[in-house]
Coordinates of C-alpha atoms in Angstrom, one line a residue:
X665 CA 13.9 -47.0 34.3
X666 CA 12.8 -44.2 32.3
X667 CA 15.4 -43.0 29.2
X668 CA 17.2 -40.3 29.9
X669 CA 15.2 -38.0 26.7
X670 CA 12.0 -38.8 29.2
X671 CA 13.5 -36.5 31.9
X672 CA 14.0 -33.3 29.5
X673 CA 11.0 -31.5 28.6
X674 CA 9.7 -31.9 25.0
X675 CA 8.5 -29.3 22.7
X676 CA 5.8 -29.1 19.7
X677 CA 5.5 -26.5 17.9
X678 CA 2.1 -25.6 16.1
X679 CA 2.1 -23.8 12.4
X680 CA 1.3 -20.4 14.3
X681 CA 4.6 -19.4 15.0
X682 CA 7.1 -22.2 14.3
X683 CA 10.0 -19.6 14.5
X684 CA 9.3 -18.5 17.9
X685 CA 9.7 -22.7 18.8
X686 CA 13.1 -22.9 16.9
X687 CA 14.6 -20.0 18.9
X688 CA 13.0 -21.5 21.8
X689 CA 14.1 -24.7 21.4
X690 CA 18.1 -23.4 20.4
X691 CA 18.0 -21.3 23.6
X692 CA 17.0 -24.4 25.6
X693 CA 18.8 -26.9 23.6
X694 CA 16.5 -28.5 23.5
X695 CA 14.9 -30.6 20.2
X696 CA 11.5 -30.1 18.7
X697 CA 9.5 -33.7 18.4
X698 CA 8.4 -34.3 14.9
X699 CA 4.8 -34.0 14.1
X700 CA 3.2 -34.8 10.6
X701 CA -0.3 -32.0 10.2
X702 CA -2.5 -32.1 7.4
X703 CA -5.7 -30.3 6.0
X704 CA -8.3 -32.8 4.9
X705 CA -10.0 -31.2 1.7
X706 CA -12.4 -29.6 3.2
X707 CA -10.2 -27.9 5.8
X708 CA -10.3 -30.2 9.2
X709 CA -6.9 -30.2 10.9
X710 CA -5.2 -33.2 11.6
X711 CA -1.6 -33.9 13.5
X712 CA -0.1 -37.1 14.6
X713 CA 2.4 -37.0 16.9
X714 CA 5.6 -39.0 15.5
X715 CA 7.6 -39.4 18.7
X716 CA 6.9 -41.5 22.1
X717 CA 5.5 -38.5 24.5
X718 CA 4.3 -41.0 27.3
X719 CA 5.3 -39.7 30.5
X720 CA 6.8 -37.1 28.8
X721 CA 6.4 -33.1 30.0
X722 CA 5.8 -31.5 26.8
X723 CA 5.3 -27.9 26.1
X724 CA 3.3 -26.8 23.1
X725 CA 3.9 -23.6 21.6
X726 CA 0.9 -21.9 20.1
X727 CA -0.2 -18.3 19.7
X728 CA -4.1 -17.7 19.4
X729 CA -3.4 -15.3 16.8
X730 CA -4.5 -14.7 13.4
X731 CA -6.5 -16.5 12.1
X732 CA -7.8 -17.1 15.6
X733 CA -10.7 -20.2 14.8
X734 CA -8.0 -22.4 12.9
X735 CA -5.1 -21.8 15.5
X736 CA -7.4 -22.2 18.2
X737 CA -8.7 -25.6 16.9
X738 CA -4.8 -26.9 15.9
X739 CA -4.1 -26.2 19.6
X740 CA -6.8 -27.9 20.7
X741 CA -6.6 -30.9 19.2
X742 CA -2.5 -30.7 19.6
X743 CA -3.9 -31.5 23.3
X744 CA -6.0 -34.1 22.9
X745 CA -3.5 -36.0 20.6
X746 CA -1.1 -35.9 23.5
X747 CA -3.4 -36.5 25.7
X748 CA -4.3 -39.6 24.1
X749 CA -0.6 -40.2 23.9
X750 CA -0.6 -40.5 27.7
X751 CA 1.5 -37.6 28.1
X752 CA 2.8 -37.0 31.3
X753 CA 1.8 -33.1 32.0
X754 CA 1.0 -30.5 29.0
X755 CA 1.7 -27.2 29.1
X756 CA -0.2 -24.7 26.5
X757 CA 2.4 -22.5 25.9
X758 CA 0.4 -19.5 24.4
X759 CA 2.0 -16.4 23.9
X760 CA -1.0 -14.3 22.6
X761 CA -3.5 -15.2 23.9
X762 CA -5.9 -14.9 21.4
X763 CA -9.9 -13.3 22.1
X764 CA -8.7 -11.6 25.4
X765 CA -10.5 -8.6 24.5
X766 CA -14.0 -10.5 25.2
X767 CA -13.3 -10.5 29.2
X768 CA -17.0 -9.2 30.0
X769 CA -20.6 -8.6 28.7
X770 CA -20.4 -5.4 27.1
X771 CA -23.9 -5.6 26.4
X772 CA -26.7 -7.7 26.4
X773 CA -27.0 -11.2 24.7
X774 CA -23.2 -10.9 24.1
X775 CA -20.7 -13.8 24.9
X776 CA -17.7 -13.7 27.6
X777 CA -15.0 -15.7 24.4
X778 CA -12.4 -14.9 26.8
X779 CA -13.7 -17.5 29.4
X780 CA -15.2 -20.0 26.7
X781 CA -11.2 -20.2 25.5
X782 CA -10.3 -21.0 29.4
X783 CA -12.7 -23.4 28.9
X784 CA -12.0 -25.3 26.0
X785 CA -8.2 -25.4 26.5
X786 CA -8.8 -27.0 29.9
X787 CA -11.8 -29.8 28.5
X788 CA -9.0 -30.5 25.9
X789 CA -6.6 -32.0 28.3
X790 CA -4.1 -29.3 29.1
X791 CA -2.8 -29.2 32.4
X792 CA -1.2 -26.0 33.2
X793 CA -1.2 -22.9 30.5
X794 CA 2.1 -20.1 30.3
X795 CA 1.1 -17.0 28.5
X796 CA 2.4 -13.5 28.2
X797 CA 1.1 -9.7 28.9
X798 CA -2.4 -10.8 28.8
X799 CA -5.1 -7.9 27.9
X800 CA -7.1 -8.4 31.3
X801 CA -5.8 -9.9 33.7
X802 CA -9.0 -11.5 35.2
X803 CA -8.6 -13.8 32.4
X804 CA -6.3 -16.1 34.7
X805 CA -9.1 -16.3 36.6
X806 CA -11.4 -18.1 33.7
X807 CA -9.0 -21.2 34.5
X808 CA -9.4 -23.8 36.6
X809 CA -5.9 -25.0 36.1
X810 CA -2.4 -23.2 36.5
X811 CA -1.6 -20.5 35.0
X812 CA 1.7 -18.5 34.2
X813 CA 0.9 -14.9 32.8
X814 CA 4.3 -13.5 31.8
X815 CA 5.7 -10.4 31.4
X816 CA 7.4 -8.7 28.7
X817 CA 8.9 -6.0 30.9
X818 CA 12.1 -7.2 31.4
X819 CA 13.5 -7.4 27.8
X820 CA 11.6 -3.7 27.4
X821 CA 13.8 -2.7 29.8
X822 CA 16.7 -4.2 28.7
X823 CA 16.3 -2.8 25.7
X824 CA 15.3 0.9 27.3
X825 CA 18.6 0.9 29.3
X826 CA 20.5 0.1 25.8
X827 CA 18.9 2.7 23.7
X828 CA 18.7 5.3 26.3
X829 CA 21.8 5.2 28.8
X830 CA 21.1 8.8 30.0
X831 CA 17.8 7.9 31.0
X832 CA 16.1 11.3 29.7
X833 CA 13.0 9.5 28.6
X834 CA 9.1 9.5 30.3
X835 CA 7.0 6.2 30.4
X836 CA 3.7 7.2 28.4
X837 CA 0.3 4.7 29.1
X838 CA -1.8 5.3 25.8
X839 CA -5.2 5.2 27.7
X840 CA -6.4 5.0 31.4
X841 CA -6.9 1.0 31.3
X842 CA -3.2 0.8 30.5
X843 CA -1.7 2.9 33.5
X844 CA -1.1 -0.2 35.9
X845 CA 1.1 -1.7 33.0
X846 CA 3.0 1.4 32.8
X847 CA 3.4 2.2 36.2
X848 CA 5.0 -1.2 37.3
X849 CA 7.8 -0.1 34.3
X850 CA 7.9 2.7 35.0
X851 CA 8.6 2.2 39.0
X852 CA 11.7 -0.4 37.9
X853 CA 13.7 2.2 35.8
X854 CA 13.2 5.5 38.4
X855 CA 10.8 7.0 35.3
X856 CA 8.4 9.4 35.5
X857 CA 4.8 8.4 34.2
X858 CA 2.2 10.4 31.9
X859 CA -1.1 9.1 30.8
X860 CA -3.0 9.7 27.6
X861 CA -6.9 10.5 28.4
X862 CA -8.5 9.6 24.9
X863 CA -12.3 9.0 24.4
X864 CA -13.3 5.9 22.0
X865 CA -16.2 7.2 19.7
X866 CA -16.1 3.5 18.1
X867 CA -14.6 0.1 17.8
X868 CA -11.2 0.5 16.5
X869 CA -11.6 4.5 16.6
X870 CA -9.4 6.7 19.2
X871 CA -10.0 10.8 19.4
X872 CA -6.7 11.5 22.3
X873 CA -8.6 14.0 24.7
X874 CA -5.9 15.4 26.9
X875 CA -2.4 14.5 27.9
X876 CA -1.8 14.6 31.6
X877 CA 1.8 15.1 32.9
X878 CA 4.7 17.1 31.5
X879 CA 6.0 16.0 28.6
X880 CA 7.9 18.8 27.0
X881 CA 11.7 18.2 25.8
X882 CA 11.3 14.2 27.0
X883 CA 11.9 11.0 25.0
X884 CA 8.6 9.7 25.3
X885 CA 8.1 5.9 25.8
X886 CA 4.3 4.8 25.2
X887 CA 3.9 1.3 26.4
X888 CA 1.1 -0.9 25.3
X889 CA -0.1 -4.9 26.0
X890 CA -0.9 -4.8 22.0
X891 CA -1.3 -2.7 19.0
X892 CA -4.3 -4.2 16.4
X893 CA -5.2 -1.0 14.2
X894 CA -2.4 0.9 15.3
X895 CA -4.6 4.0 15.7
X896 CA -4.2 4.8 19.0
X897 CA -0.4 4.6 19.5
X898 CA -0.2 7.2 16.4
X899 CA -3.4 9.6 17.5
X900 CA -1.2 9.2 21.1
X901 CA 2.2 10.3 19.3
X902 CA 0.5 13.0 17.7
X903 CA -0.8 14.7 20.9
X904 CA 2.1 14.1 22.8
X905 CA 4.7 16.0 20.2
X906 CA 2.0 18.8 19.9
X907 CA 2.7 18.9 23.8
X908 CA 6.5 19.3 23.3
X909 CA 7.9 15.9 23.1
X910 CA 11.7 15.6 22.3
X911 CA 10.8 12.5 20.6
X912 CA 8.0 9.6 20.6
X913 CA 8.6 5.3 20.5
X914 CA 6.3 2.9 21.7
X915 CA 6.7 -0.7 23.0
X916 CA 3.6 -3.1 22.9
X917 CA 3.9 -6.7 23.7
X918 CA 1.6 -8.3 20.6
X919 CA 1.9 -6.8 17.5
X920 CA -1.2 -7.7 15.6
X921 CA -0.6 -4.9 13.0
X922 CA -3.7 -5.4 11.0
X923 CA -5.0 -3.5 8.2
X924 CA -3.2 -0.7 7.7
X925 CA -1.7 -0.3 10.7
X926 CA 2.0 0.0 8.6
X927 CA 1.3 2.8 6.8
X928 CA -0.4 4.4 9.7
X929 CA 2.9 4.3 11.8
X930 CA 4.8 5.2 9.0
X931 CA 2.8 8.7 8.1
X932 CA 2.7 9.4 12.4
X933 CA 5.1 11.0 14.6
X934 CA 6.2 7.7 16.2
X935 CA 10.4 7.5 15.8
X936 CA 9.8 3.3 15.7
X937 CA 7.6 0.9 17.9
X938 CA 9.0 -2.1 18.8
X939 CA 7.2 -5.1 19.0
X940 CA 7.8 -9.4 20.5
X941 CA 7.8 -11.6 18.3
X942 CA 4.9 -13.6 20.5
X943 CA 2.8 -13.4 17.0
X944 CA 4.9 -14.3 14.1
X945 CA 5.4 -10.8 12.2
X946 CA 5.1 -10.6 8.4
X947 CA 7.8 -10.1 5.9
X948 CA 6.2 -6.4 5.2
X949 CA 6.4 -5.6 8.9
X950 CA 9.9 -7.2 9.2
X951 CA 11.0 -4.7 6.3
X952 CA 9.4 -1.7 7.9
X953 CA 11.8 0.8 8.9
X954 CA 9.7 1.7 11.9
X955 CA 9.1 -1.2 13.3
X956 CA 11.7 -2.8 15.4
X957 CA 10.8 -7.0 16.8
X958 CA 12.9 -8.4 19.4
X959 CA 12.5 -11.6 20.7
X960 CA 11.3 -13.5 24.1
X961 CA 12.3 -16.5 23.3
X962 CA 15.2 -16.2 25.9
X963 CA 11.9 -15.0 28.7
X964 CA 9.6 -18.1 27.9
X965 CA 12.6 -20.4 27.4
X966 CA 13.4 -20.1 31.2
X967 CA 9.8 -20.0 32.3
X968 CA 9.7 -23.5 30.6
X969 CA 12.7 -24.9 31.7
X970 CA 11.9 -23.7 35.4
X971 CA 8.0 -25.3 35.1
X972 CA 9.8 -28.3 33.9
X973 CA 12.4 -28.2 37.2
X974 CA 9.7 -27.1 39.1
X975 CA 11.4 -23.9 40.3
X976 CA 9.7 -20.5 40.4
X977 CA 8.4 -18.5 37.4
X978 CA 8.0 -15.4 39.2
X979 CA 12.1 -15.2 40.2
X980 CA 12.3 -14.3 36.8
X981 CA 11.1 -11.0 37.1
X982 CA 13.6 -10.5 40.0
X983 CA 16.1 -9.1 37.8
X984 CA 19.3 -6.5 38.4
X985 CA 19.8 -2.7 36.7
X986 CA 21.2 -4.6 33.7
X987 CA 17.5 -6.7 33.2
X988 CA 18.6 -10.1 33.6
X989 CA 18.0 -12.8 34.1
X990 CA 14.8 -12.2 32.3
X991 CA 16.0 -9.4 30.4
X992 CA 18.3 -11.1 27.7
X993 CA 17.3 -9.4 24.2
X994 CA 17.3 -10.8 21.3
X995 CA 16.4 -8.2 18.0
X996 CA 15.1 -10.2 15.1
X997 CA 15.6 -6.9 12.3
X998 CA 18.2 -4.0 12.6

């Protein structure tokens, strides 16, 4: 007969976002299996898993984030440590998913990382991956295992609904690649849509062509899947107050916030963006006025207790005017 702690799902947390796994684990109560990780002097990772997984459905929680090569490799080797630990099913929980931006050749002799990811996640051992707001979503195709992309939209919601009861506000998507993403939030709070035409003279560099839709007197709401440099959600703000915006925020899923993407939304005509807290944010970007992190550890806590019960992850986004069940917000700085 197995115990009774073999029939609740067991989570590890990796050094990429160990917060994000504490709120996790409090929201599902459920307890976080001790693990003892080292650096070897010359920098190889090494983890040893201090708790009896076999058998066990174990979730582990690691963003591809920052720095991208040594969280990659912890996760990977998280999952063959488990696997040789005869773990019953492991789940990569990955909320950024890090080197989504590589989806296709772009040019000749260059590599599709995107898929080589897919790749090496599966040869480690993982059986099913849960992920949120990924950049393409072709990606979920680069697997040959389950996949769970998630959705941030229903604590943006939430919080929308919160901060703007009268519902005088227009959904904004940054760029033309973005406008599916803002459509679909658009369509589930009755909001009108504009769309930022901008023209990318190099990597990392946005020149904002043209806004198309009326913006004037409206609280504008640009939505975005990540912000890295930060310069095209300001560039965007810029062009939409010179249009007649009452006011501009923006909510992206991953805030990477390299750089200096802080001092770029502080100087810009961005009221506050407001950010998950699917990559661990610093203590500069926690003290930044303008920056506002709320949390989806409520949103991938139910996705893993329902992968556990085996019950649908999709119901989740089936969700009332108030936003739940998906929609419970949680802000980590006032």
């Amino acid at each position: 007969m197995p115990s009774p702690d073999k029939k609740k799902p067991k989570l590890i947390s990796g050094t990429g976002n160990p917060a994000l796994t504490e709120r996790i684990a409090e929201y599902c109560n459920l307890n976080i299996v001790q693990t003892e990780e080292r650096h070897f002097s010359d920098g190889e990772f090494y983890i040893r898993i201090n708790e009896d997984v076999r058998g066990s459905d174990v979730f582990i929680i690691q963003p591809t984030c920052q720095p991208g090569e040594k969280n990659l490799m912890e996760l990977l080797i998280t999952i063959d440590a488990l696997k040789r630990g005869s773990a019953g099913r492991i789940t990569a929980v990955i909320p950024y998913y890090g080197y989504a931006r590589q989806d296709r050749k772009t040019a000749s002799r260059t590599p599709i990382t995107a898929k080589l990811v897919a790749n090496l996640i599966t040869t480690a051992g993982a059986d099913r991956v849960l992920t949120m707001d990924l950049h393409a979503k072709q990606i979920q195709g680069f697997f040959d295992i389950p996949i769970d992309d998630m959705f941030a939209r229903p604590v943006f919601i939430a919080d929308l609904k919160d901060r703007y009861p009268e519902d005088d506000f227009i959904i904004v998507s940054p760029d033309v690649g973005g406008v599916v993403r803002a459509r679909s939030l658009a369509k589930y709070i009755d909001a009108n849509l504009a769309i930022i035409d901008k023209r990318r003279p190099g990597p990392n560099q946005a020149q904002v062509m043209n806004v198309i839709g009326d913006v004037t007197g409206k609280n504008c709401v640009l939505v975005d899947d990540m912000t890295d440099t930060a310069g095209t959600l300001c560039k965007a703000a810029d062009a939409l107050m010179e249009k007649g915006a009452k006011s501009v925020t923006a909510y992206c899923s991953h805030g990477l916030l390299t750089g200096d993407a802080k001092d770029k939304i502080m100087q810009s005509a961005l009221e506050n963006l407001t950010i998950t807290d699917s990559i661990a944010p610093s203590d500069s970007i926690l003290s930044c006025p303008k920056i506002r992190v709320i949390s989806i550890a409520p949103l991938l806590g139910d996705a893993i207790l329902r992968i556990h019960n085996e019950q649908s992850v999709s119901s989740l986004f089936d969700y009332g005017d108030d936003g739940t069940p998906g929609g419970r917000v949680q802000l980590i700085n006032t």
